[in-house]
Short mmCIF file of C-alpha atoms in Angstrom, two decimals:
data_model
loop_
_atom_site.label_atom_id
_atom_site.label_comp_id
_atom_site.label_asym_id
_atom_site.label_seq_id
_atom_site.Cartn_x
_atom_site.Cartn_y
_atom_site.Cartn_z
CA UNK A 1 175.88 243.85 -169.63
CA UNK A 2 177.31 246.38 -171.88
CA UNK A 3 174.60 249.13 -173.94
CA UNK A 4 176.76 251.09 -176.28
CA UNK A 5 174.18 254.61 -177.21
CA UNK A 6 174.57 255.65 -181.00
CA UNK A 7 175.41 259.10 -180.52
CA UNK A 8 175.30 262.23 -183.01
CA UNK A 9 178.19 263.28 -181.61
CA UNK A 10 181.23 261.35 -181.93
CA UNK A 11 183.67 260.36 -178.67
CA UNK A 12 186.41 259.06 -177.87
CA UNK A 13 188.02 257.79 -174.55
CA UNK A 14 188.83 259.56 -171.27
CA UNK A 15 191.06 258.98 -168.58
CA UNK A 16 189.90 255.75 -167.18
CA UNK A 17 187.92 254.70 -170.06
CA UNK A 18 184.50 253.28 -168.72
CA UNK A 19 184.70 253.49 -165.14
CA UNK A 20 184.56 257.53 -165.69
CA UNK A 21 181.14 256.86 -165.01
CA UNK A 22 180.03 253.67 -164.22
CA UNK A 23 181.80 254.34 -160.96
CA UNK A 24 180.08 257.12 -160.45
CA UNK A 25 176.39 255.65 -161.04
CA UNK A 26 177.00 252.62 -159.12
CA UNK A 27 178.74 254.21 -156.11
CA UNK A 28 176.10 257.02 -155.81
CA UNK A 29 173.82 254.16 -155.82
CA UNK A 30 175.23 252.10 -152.94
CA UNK A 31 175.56 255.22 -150.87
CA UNK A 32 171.85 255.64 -151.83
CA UNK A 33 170.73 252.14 -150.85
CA UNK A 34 172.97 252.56 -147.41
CA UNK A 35 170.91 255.98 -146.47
CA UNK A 36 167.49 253.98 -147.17
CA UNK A 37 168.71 251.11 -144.96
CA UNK A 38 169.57 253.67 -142.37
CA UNK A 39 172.92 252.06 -142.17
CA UNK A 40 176.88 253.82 -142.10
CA UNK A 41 178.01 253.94 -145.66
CA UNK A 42 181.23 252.35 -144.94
CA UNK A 43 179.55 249.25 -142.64
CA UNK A 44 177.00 248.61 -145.97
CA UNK A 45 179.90 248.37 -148.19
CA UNK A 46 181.62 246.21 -145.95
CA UNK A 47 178.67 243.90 -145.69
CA UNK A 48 178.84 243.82 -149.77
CA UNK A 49 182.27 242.98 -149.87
CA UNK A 50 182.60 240.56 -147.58
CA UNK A 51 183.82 237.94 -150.41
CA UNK A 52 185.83 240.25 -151.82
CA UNK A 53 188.90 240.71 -149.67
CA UNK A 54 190.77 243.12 -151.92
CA UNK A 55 187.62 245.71 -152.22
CA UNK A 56 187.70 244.98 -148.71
CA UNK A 57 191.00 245.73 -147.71
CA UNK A 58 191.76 249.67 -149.44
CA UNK A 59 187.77 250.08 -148.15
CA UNK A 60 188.80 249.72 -144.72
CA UNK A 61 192.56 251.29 -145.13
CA UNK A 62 190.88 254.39 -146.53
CA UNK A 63 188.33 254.55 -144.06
CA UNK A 64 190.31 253.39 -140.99
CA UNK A 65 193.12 256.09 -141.94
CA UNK A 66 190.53 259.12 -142.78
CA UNK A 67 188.82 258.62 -139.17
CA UNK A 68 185.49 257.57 -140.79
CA UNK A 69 183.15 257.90 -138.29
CA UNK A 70 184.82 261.22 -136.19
CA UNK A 71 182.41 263.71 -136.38
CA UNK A 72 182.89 267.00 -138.02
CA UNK A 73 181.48 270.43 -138.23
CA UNK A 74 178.39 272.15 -139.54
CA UNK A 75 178.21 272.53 -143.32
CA UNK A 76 181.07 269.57 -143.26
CA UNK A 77 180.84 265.88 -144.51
CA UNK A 78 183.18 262.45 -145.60
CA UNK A 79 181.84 260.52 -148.54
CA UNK A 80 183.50 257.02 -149.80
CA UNK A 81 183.56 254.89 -153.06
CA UNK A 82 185.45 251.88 -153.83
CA UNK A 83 186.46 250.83 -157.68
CA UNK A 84 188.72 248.44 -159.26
CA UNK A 85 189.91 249.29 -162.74
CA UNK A 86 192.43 247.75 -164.43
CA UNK A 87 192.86 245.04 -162.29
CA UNK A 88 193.77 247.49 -159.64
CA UNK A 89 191.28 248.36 -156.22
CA UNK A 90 190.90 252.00 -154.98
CA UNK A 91 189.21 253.37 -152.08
CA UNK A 92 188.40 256.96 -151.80
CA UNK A 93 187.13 258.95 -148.61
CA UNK A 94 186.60 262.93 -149.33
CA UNK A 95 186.20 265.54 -146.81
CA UNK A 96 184.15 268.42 -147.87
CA UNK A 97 183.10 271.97 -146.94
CA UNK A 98 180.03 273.29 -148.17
CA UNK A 99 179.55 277.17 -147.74
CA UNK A 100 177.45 279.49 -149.50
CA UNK A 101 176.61 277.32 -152.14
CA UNK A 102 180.43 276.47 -152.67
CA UNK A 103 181.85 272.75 -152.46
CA UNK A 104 185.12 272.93 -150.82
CA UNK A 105 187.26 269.98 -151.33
CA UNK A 106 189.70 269.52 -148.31
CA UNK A 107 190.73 266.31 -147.63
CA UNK A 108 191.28 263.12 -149.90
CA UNK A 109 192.66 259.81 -148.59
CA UNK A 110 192.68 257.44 -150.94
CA UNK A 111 193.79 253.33 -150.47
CA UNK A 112 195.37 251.43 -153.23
CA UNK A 113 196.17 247.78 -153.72
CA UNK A 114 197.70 247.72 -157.18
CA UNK A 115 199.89 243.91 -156.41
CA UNK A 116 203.67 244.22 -155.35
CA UNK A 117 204.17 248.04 -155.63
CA UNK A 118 207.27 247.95 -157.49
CA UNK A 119 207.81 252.00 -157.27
CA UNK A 120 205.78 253.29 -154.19
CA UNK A 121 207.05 257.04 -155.39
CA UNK A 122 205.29 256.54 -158.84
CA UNK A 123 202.17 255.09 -157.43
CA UNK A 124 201.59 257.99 -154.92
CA UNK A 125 202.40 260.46 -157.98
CA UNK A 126 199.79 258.66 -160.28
CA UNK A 127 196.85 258.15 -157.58
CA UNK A 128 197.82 261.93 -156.75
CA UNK A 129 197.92 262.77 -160.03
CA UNK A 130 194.36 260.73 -161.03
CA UNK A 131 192.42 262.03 -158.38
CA UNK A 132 193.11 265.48 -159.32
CA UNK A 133 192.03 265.19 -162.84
CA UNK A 134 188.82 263.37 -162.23
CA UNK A 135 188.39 266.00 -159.30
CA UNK A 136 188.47 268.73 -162.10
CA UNK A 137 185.74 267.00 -164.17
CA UNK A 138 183.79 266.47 -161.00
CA UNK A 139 183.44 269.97 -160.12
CA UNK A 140 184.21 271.88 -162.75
CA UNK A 141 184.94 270.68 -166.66
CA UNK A 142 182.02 270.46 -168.94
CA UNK A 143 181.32 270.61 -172.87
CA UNK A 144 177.73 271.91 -173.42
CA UNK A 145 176.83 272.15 -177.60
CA UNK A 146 174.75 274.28 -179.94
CA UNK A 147 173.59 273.75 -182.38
CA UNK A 148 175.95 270.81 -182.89
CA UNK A 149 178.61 272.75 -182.00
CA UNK A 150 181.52 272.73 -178.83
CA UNK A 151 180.39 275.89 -177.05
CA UNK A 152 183.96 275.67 -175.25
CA UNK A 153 186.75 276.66 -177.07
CA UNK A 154 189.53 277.22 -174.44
CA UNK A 155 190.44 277.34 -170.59
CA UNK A 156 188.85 280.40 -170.34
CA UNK A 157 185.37 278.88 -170.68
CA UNK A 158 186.76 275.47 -169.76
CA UNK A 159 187.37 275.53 -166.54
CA UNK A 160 189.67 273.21 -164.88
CA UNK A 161 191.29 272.39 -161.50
CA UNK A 162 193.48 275.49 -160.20
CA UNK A 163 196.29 274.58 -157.83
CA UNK A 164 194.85 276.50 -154.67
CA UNK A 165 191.73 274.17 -155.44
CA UNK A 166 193.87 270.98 -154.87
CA UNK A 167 193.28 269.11 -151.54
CA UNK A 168 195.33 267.73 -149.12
CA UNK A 169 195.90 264.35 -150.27
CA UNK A 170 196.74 261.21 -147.94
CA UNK A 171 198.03 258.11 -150.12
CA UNK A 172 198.50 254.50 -148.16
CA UNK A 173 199.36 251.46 -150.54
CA UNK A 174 198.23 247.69 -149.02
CA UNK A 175 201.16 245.73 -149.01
CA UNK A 176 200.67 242.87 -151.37
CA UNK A 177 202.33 239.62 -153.03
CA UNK A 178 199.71 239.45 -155.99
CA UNK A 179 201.32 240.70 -159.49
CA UNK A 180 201.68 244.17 -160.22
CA UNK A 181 199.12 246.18 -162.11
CA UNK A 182 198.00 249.26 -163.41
CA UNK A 183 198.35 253.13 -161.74
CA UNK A 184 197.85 255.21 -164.04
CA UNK A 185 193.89 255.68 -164.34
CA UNK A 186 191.97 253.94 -161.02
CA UNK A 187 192.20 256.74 -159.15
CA UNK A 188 190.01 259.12 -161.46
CA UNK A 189 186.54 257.56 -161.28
CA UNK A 190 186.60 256.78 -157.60
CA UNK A 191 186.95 260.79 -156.59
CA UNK A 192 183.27 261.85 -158.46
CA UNK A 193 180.91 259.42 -156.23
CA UNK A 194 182.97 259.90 -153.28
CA UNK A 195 182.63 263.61 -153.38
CA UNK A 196 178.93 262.97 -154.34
CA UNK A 197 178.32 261.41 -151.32
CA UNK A 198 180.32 263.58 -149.19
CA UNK A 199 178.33 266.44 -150.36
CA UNK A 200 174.97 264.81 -149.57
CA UNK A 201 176.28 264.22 -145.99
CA UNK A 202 176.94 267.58 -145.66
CA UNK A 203 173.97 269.05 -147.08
CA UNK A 204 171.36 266.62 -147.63
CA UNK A 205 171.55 267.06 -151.77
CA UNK A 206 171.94 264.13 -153.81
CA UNK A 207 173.98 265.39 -157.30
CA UNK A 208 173.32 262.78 -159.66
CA UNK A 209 174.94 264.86 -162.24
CA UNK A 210 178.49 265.97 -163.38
CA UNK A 211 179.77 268.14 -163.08
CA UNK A 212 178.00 268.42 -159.62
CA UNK A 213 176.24 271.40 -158.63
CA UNK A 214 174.54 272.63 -156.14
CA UNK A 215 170.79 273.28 -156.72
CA UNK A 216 169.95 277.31 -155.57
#
């Protein structure tokens, strides 16, 4: 079902169209239902996606190749989300570090099966390239208004990613035979839930909102 709001405020489309956020809401929400089972994030999904062989397969590429499951340090924790968009299926496990109030984004392996990967250079470059921008809006880009105005009005009070802030990044493409299909957005709304729920391993905090923020 689709429920379009009537907003005062006109707008348009973002990278990734719709699944900026319904990826986010319904991946936050599996990792929610997984914690009240009391079962591993990554064995719930599975469970889910047992009929679906191409969620299936990035989900356990991503998670098989980030180590899901190896434990890590205090303050530390791995989230996952799985999307498809534009007829394409990403996985996404993040490894984060949260000190001080800070989220530290260090690690990012993301699984693609986008059909016969035609140009494995470009598809690395463009899941690369689409984490890092929905990354950005995860942590850090936000218009706030007043009065029915854009408070923002540049990069100075816009912030978005900075190069040191960019994570390692791990791509792995499933070899396929199906027909080739999009790269250029399904990597940007898989990176918001995933760090969600890597935070709230870490810490405890669910962040239902973006961009996410620690309470103090």
């Amino acid at each position: 079902d689709l429920h379009s709001l009537e907003l005062p405020v006109p707008v348009l489309w973002w990278r990734s169209v719709g699944s900026t956020h319904t990826a986010f809401v319904g991946e936050s929400f599996i990792d929610e239902l997984a914690y009240k089972a009391g079962q591993d994030p990554v064995a719930y999904r599975r469970r889910l996606l047992a009929k679906h062989p191409r969620h299936l397969g990035v989900l356990n590429l991503a998670a098989e190749k980030a180590d899901w499951g190896a434990p890590l340090g205090r303050g530390r924790g791995r989230g996952v989300a799985v999307h498809e968009s534009f007829n394409s299926y990403v996985a996404q496990v993040a490894e984060v570090t949260v000190r001080r109030g800070v989220i530290y984004v260090d690690r990012v392996v993301i699984a693609v099966d986008c059909g016969i990967a035609v140009n494995p250079d470009v598809i690395e470059a463009q899941m690369q390239g689409g984490m890092g921008f929905g990354l950005s809006a995860a942590l850090y880009s936000e218009l706030t208004l007043d009065q029915g105005r854009v408070v923002q009005s540049n990069f100075h009070d816009y912030q978005i990613l900075r190069i040191d802030q960019m994570p390692e990044v791990e791509v792995y493409i499933v070899p396929s035979a199906e027909p080739p299909t999009g790269v250029g957005e399904p990597a940007t709304p898989v990176i918001a839930p995933a760090l969600a729920n890597a935070v709230f391993a870490a810490t405890g905090q669910r962040l239902r909102r973006l961009p996410l923020r620690l309470a103090t």
